[in-house]
Short mmCIF file of C-alpha atoms in Angstrom, two decimals:
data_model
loop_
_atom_site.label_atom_id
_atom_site.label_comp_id
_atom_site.label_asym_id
_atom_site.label_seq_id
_atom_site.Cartn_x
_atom_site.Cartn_y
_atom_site.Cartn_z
CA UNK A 1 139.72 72.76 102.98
CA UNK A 2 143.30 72.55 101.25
CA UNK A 3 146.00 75.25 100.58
CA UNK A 4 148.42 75.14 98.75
CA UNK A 5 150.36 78.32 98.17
CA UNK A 6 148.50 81.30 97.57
CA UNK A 7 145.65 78.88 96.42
CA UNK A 8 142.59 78.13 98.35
CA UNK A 9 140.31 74.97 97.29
CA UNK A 10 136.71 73.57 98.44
CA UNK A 11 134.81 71.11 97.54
CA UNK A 12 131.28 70.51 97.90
CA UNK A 13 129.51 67.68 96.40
CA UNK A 14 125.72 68.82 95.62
CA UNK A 15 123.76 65.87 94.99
CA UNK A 16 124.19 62.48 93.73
CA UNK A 17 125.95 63.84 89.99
CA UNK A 18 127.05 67.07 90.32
CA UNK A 19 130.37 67.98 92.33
CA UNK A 20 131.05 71.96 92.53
CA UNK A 21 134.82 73.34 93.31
CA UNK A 22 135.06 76.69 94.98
CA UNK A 23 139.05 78.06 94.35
CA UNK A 24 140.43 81.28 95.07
CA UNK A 25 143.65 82.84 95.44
CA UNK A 26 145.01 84.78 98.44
CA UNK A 27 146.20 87.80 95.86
CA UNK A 28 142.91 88.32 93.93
CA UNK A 29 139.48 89.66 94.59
CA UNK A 30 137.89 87.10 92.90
CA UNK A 31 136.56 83.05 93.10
CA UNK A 32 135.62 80.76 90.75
CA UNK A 33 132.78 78.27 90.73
CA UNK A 34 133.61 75.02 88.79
CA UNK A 35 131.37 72.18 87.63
CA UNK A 36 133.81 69.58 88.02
CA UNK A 37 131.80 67.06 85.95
CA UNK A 38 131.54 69.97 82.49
CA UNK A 39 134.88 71.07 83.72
CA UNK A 40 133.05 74.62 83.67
CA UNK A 41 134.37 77.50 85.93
CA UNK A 42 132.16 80.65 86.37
CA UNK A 43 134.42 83.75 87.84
CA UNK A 44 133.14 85.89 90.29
CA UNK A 45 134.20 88.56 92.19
CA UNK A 46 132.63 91.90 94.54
CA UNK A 47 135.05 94.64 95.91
CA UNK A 48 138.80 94.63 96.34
CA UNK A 49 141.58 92.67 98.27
CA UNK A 50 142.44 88.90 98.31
CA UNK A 51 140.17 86.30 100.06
CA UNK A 52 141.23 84.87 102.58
CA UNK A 53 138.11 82.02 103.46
CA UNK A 54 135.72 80.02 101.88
CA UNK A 55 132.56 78.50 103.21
CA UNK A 56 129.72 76.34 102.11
CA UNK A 57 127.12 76.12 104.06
CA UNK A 58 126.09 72.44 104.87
CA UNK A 59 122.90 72.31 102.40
CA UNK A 60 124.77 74.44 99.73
CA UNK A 61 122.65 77.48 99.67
CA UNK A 62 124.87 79.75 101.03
CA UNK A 63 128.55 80.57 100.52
CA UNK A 64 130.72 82.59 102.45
CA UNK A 65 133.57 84.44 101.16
CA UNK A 66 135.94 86.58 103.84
CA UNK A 67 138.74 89.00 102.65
CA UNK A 68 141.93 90.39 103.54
CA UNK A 69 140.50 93.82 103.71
CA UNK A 70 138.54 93.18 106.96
CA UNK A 71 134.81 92.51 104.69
CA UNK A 72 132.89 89.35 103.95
CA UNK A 73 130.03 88.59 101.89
CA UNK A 74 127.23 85.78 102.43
CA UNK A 75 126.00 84.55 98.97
CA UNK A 76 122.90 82.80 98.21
CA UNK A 77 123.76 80.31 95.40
CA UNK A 78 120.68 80.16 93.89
CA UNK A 79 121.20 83.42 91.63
CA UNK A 80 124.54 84.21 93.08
CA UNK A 81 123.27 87.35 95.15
CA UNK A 82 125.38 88.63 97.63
CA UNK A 83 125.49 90.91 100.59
CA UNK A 84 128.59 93.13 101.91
CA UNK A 85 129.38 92.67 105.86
CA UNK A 86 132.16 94.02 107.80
CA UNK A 87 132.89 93.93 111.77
CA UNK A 88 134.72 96.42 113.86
CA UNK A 89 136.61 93.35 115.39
CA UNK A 90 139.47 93.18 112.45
CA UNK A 91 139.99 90.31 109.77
CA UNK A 92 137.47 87.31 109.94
CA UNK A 93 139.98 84.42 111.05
CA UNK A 94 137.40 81.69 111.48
CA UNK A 95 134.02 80.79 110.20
CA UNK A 96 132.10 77.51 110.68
CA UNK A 97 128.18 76.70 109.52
CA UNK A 98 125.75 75.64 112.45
CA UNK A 99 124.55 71.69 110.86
CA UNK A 100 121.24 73.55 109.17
CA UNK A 101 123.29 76.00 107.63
CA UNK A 102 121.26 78.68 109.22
CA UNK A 103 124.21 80.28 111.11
CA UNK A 104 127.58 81.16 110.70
CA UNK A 105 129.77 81.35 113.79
CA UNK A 106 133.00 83.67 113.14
CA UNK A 107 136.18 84.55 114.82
CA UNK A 108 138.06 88.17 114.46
CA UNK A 109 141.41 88.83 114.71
CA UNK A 110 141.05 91.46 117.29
CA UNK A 111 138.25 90.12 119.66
CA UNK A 112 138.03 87.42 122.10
CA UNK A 113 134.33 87.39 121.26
CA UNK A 114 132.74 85.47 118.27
CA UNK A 115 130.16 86.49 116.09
CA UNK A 116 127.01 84.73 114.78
CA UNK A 117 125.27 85.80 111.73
CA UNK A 118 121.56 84.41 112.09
CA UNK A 119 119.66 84.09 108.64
CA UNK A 120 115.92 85.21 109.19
CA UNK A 121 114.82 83.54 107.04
CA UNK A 122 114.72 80.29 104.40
CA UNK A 123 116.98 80.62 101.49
CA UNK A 124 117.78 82.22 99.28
CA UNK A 125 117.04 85.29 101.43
CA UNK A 126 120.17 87.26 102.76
CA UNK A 127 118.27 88.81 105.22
CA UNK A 128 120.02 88.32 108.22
CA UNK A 129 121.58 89.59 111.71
CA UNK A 130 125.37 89.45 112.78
CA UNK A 131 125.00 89.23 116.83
CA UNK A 132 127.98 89.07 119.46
CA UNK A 133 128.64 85.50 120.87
CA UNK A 134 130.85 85.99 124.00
CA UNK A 135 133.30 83.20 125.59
CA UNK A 136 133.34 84.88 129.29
CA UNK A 137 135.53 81.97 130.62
CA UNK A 138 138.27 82.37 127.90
CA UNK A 139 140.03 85.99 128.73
CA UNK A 140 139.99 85.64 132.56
CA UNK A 141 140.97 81.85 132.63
CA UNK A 142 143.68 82.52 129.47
CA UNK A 143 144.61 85.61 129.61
CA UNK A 144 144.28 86.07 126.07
CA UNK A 145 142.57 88.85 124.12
CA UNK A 146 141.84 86.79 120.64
CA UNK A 147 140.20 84.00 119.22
CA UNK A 148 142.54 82.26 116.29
CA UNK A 149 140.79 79.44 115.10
CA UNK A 150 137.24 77.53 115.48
CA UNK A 151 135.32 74.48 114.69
CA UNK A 152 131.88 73.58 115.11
CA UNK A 153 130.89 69.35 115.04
CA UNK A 154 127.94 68.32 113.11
CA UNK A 155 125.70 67.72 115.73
CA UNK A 156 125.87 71.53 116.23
CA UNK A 157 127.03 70.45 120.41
CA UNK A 158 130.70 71.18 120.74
CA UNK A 159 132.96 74.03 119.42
CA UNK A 160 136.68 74.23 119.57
CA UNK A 161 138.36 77.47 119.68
CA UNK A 162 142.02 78.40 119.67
CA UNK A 163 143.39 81.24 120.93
CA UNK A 164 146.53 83.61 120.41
CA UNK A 165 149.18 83.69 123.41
CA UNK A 166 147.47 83.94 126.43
CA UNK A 167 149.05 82.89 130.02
CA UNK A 168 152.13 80.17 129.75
CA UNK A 169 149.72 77.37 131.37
CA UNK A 170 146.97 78.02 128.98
CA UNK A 171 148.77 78.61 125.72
CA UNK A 172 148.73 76.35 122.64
CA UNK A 173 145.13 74.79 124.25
CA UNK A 174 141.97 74.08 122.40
CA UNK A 175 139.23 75.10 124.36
CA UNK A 176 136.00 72.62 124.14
CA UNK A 177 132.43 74.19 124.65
CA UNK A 178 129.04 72.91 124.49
CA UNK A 179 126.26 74.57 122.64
CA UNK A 180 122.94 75.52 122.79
CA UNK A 181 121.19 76.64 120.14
CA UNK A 182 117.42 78.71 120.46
CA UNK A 183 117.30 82.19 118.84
CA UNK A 184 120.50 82.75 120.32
CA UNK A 185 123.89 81.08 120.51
CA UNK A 186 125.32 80.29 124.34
CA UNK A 187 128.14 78.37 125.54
CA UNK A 188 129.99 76.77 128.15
CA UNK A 189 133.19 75.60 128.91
CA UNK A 190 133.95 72.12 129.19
CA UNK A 191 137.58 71.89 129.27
CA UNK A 192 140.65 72.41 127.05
CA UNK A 193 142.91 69.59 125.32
CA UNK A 194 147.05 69.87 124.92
CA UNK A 195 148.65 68.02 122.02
CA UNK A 196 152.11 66.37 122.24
CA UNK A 197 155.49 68.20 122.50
CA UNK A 198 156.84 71.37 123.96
CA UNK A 199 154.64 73.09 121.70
CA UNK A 200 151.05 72.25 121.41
CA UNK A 201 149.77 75.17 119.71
CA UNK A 202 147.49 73.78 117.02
CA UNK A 203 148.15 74.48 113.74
CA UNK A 204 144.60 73.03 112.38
CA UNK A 205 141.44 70.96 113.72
CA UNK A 206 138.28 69.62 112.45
CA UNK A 207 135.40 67.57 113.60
CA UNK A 208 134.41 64.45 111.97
CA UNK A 209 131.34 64.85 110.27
CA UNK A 210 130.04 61.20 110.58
CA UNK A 211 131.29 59.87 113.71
CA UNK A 212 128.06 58.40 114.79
CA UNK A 213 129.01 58.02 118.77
CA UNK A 214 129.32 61.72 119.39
CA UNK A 215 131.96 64.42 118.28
CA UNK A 216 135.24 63.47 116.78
CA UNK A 217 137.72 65.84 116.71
CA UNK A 218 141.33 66.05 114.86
CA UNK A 219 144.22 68.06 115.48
CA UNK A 220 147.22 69.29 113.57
CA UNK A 221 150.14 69.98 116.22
CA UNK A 222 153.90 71.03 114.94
CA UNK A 223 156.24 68.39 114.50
CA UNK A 224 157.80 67.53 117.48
CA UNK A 225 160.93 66.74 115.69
CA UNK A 226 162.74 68.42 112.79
CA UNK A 227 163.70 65.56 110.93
CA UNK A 228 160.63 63.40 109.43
CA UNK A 229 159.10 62.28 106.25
CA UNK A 230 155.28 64.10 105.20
CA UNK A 231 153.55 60.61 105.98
CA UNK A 232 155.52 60.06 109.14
CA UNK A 233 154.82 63.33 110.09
CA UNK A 234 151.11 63.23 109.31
CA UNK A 235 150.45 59.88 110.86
CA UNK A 236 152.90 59.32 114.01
CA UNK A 237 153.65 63.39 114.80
CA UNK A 238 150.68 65.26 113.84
CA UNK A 239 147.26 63.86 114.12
CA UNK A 240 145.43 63.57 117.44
CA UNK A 241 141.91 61.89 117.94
CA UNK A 242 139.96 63.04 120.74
CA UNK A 243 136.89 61.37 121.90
CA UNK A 244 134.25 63.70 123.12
CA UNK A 245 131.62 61.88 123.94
CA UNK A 246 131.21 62.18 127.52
CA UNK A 247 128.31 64.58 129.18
CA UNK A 248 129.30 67.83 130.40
CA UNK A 249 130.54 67.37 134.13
CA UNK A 250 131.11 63.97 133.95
CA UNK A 251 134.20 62.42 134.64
CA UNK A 252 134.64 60.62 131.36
CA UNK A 253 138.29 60.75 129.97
CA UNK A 254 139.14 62.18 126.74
CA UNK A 255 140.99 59.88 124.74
CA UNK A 256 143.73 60.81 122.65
CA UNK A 257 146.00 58.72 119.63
CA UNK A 258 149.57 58.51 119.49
CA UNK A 259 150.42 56.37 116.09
CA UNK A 260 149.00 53.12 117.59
CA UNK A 261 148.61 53.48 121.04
CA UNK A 262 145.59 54.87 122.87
CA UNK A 263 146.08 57.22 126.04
CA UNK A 264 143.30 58.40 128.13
CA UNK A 265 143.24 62.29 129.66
CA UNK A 266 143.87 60.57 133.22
CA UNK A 267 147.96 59.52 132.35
CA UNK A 268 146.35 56.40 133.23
CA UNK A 269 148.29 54.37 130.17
CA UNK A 270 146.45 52.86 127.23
CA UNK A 271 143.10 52.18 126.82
CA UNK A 272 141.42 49.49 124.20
CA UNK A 273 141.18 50.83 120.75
CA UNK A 274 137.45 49.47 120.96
CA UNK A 275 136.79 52.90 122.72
CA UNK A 276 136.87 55.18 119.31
CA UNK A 277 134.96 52.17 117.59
#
């Protein structure tokens, strides 16, 4: 996903000749749907206030659209149906697609709990269930109260989740979980990961969604430095590869990139690049 002012954009590219553009603007109620090839855009909006997220699901039948007024609405984009939600929890801060786009995971900006809506059953039906997905280990360990930002890797076996403030020791982490996935969503803790500088906090992360040795995941720390270019920043300041590929409870490092040198989590100096090949 980019942003770029008030503007958000995402792309989704639907089979082999047809590439669809989602874009919508933090100040209106409304998206637009564009055809990139016909250079067609179809507006569409439901209620009031600006949106704030946008979500395609991983097969493209659903969409997700969150707002600043604390609702969101799932879409089926087969007719372009959609259903109203809302959560007692605040503003929906984060929202990432299970890998058969039968869930949606979301964070609130007043709970340390997520929530995952489970569809019950094949599209395009909107039937579905929004059920509480608690992180036990993340209040008591961090002291914090909310959940900022998440991220969920393609193999539908790790999440990330940031958090707001929390205890000095703790703060600025990404937590790491593994996942199980029945009829219900659980969890467990597997660790957390601190990016460069005095402060870590991240200010974006994704999985890779092709890594083919396990999950991949990027971060986006602050600068550690006021003075830099946008590539410099980008590439030598900003961007941290982590390679989780190790079982949960093992004692296999996660691997972190510095520009062009390769640290392990031990501090045990750098290790062959041939280890994120």
């Amino acid at each position: 996903m980019f942003q770029i002012k008030n503007v958000i954009l995402v792309l989704y590219l639907k089979g082999k000749n047809s590439t669809y553009l989602a874009s919508a603007s933090f100040e209106s109620s409304s998206f637009t749907i564009w055809d990139v090839a016909q250079g067609l855009g179809t507006p569409i909006r439901r209620g009031f206030g600006g949106i704030s997220l946008l979500k395609w699901s991983p097969s493209g039948d659903y969409f997700f659209a969150a707002k600043f007024d604390g609702t969101f609405y799932l879409w089926e984009t087969n007719t372009w149906t959609s259903e109203l939600w809302s959560s007692k929890n605040g503003l929906v801060t984060g929202a990432t697609w299970d890998p058969d786009g039968r869930m949606i995971l979301l964070s609130f900006s007043e709970s340390s709990a997520l929530g995952s809506v489970h569809f019950a059953s094949r599209p395009p039906s909107l039937d579905a269930h929004l059920i509480p997905v608690e992180l036990p280990e993340i209040k008591p360990l961090t002291g914090s109260q909310v959940i900022e930002k998440i991220a969920w890797d393609a193999s539908g076996e790790r999440l990330a989740v940031s958090y707001r403030d929390g205890d000095e020791l703790y703060r600025g982490l990404v937590a790491i979980f593994d996942v199980k996935r029945t009829q219900l969503i659980s969890t467990s803790l597997i660790g957390f990961i601190r990016g460069p500088g005095d402060n870590p906090k991240p200010v974006a992360f994704s999985f890779h969604d092709k890594f083919k040795q396990g999950p991949l995941l990027s971060v986006v720390s602050p600068p550690t430095s006021p003075c830099f270019s946008f590539k410099s920043q980008f590439l030598w300041h900003l961007m941290i590869i982590i390679d989780i590929v190790g079982a949960v409870g093992s004692a296999a490092p996660i691997h972190f990139y510095f520009g062009e040198t390769f640290f392990n989590s031990y501090g045990l100096g750098p290790t062959e690049l041939s280890s994120l090949q």
